Short mmCIF file of C-alpha atoms and ligand atoms in Angstrom, two decimals:
data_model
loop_
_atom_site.label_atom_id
_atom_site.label_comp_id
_atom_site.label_asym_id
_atom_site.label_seq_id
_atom_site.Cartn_x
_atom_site.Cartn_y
_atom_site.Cartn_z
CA UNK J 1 3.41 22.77 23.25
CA UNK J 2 0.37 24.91 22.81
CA UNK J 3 -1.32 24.27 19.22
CA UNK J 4 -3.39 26.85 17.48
CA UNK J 5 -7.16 26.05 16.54
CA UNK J 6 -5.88 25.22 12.90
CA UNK J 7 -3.22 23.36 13.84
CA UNK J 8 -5.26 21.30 16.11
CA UNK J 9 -7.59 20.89 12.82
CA UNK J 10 -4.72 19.59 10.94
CA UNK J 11 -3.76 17.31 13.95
CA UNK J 12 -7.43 15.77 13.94
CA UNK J 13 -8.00 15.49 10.11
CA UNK J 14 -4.27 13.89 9.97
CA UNK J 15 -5.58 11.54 12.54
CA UNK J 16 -9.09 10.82 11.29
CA UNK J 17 -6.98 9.85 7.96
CA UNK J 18 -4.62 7.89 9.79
CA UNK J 19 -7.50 5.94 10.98
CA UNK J 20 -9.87 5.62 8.21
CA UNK J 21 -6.62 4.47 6.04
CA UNK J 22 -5.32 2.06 8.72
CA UNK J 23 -9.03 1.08 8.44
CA UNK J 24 -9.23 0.26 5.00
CA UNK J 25 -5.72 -1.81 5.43
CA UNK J 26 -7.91 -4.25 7.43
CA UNK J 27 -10.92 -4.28 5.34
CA UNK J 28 -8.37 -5.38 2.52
CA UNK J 29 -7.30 -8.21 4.81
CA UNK J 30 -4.08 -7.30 4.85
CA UNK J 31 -1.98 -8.73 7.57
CA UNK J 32 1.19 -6.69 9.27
CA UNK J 33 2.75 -6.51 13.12
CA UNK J 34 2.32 -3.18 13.28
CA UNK J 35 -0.32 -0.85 11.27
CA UNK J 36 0.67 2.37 12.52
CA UNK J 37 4.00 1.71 11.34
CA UNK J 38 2.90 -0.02 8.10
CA UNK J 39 0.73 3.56 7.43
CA UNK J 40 4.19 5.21 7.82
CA UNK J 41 5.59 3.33 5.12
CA UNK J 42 2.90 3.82 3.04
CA UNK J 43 2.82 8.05 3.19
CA UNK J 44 6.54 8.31 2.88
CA UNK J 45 6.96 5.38 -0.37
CA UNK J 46 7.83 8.35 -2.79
CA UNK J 47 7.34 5.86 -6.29
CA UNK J 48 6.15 2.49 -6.98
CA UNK J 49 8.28 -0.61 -5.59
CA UNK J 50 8.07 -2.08 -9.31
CA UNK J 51 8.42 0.36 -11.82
CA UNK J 52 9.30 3.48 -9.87
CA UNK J 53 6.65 5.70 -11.17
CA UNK J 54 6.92 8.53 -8.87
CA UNK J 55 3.22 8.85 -7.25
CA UNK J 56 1.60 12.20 -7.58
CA UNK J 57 -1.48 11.86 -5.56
CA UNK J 58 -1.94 9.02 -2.84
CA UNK J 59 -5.03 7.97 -5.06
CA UNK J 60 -1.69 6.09 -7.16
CA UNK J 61 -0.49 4.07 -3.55
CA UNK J 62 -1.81 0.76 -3.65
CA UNK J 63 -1.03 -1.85 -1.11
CA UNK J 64 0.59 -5.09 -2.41
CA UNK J 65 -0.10 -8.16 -0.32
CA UNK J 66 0.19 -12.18 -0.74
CA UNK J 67 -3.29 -12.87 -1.94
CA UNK J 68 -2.66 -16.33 0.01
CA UNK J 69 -1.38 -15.17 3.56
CA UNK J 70 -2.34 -11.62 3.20
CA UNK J 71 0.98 -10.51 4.91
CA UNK J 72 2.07 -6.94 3.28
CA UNK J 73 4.60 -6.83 0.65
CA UNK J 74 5.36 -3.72 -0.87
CA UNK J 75 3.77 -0.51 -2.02
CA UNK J 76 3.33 0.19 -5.70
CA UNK J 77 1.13 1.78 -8.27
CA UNK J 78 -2.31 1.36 -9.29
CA UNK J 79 -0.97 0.97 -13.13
CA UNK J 80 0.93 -2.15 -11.69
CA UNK J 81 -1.46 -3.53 -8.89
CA UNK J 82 -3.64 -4.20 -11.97
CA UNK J 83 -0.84 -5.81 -13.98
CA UNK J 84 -0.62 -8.31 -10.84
CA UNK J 85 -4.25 -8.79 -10.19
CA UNK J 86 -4.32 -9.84 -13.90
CA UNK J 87 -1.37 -11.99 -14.15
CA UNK J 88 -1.91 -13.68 -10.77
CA UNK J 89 -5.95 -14.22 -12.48
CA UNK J 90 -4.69 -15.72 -15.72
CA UNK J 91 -1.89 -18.06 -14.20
CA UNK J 92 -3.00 -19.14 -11.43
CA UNK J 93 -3.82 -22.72 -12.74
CA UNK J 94 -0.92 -22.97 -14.84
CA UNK J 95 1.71 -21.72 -12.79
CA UNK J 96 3.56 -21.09 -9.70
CA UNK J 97 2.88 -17.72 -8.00
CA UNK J 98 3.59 -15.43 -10.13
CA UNK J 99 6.21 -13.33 -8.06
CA UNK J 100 8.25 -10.18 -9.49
CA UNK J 101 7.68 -8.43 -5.85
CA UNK J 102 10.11 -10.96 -4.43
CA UNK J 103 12.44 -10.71 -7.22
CA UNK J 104 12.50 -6.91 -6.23
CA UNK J 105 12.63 -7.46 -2.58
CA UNK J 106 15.58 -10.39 -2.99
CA UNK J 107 17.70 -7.72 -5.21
ZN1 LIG X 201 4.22 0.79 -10.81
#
């Protein structure tokens, strides 16, 4: 297969993206087998894992991980990454883990 000079573009900005992206999964600690297909996950998750906002830019996909082990959990939306940042904050002492990702991954 012979690509054009835009298509080859495309091809290179895709995988500069790819990379900075996969990048950032790292600098975030997060912890998964396999990035590449992790990244996959991540462009095709259509709407959050919790309340199933659909996204409209991929500024809205935020990574949920265990803030513990790190390991990846779900994708959601920046609305409720917040919500868990700030729950997980506030009950921490009090609490067990807060957890409504494994209630949705259990159902
Ligand atoms: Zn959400």
């Amino acid at each position: 297969m012979v690509l054009s000079a835009e298509e080859t573009k495309m091809v290179l900005s895709a995988e500069e993206k790819k990379k900075r992206i996969i990048s950032d999964f790292k600098s975030y600690g997060l912890v998964h087998p396999d990035l590449d297909a992790l990244y996959e996950t991540y462009l095709q998750t259509e709407c959050c894992a919790v309340c199933k906002k659909v996204f409209e830019t991929s500024y809205e996909r935020c990574i949920d991980r265990d803030h513990e082990t790190g390991l990846f959990r779900q994708v959601i939306c920046r609305s409720c990454a917040r919500n868990f940042v700030m729950r997980t904050y506030h009950s921490a002492k009090s609490s067990p883990k807060p957890d409504v990702c494994f209630q949705y991954i259990s159902k």
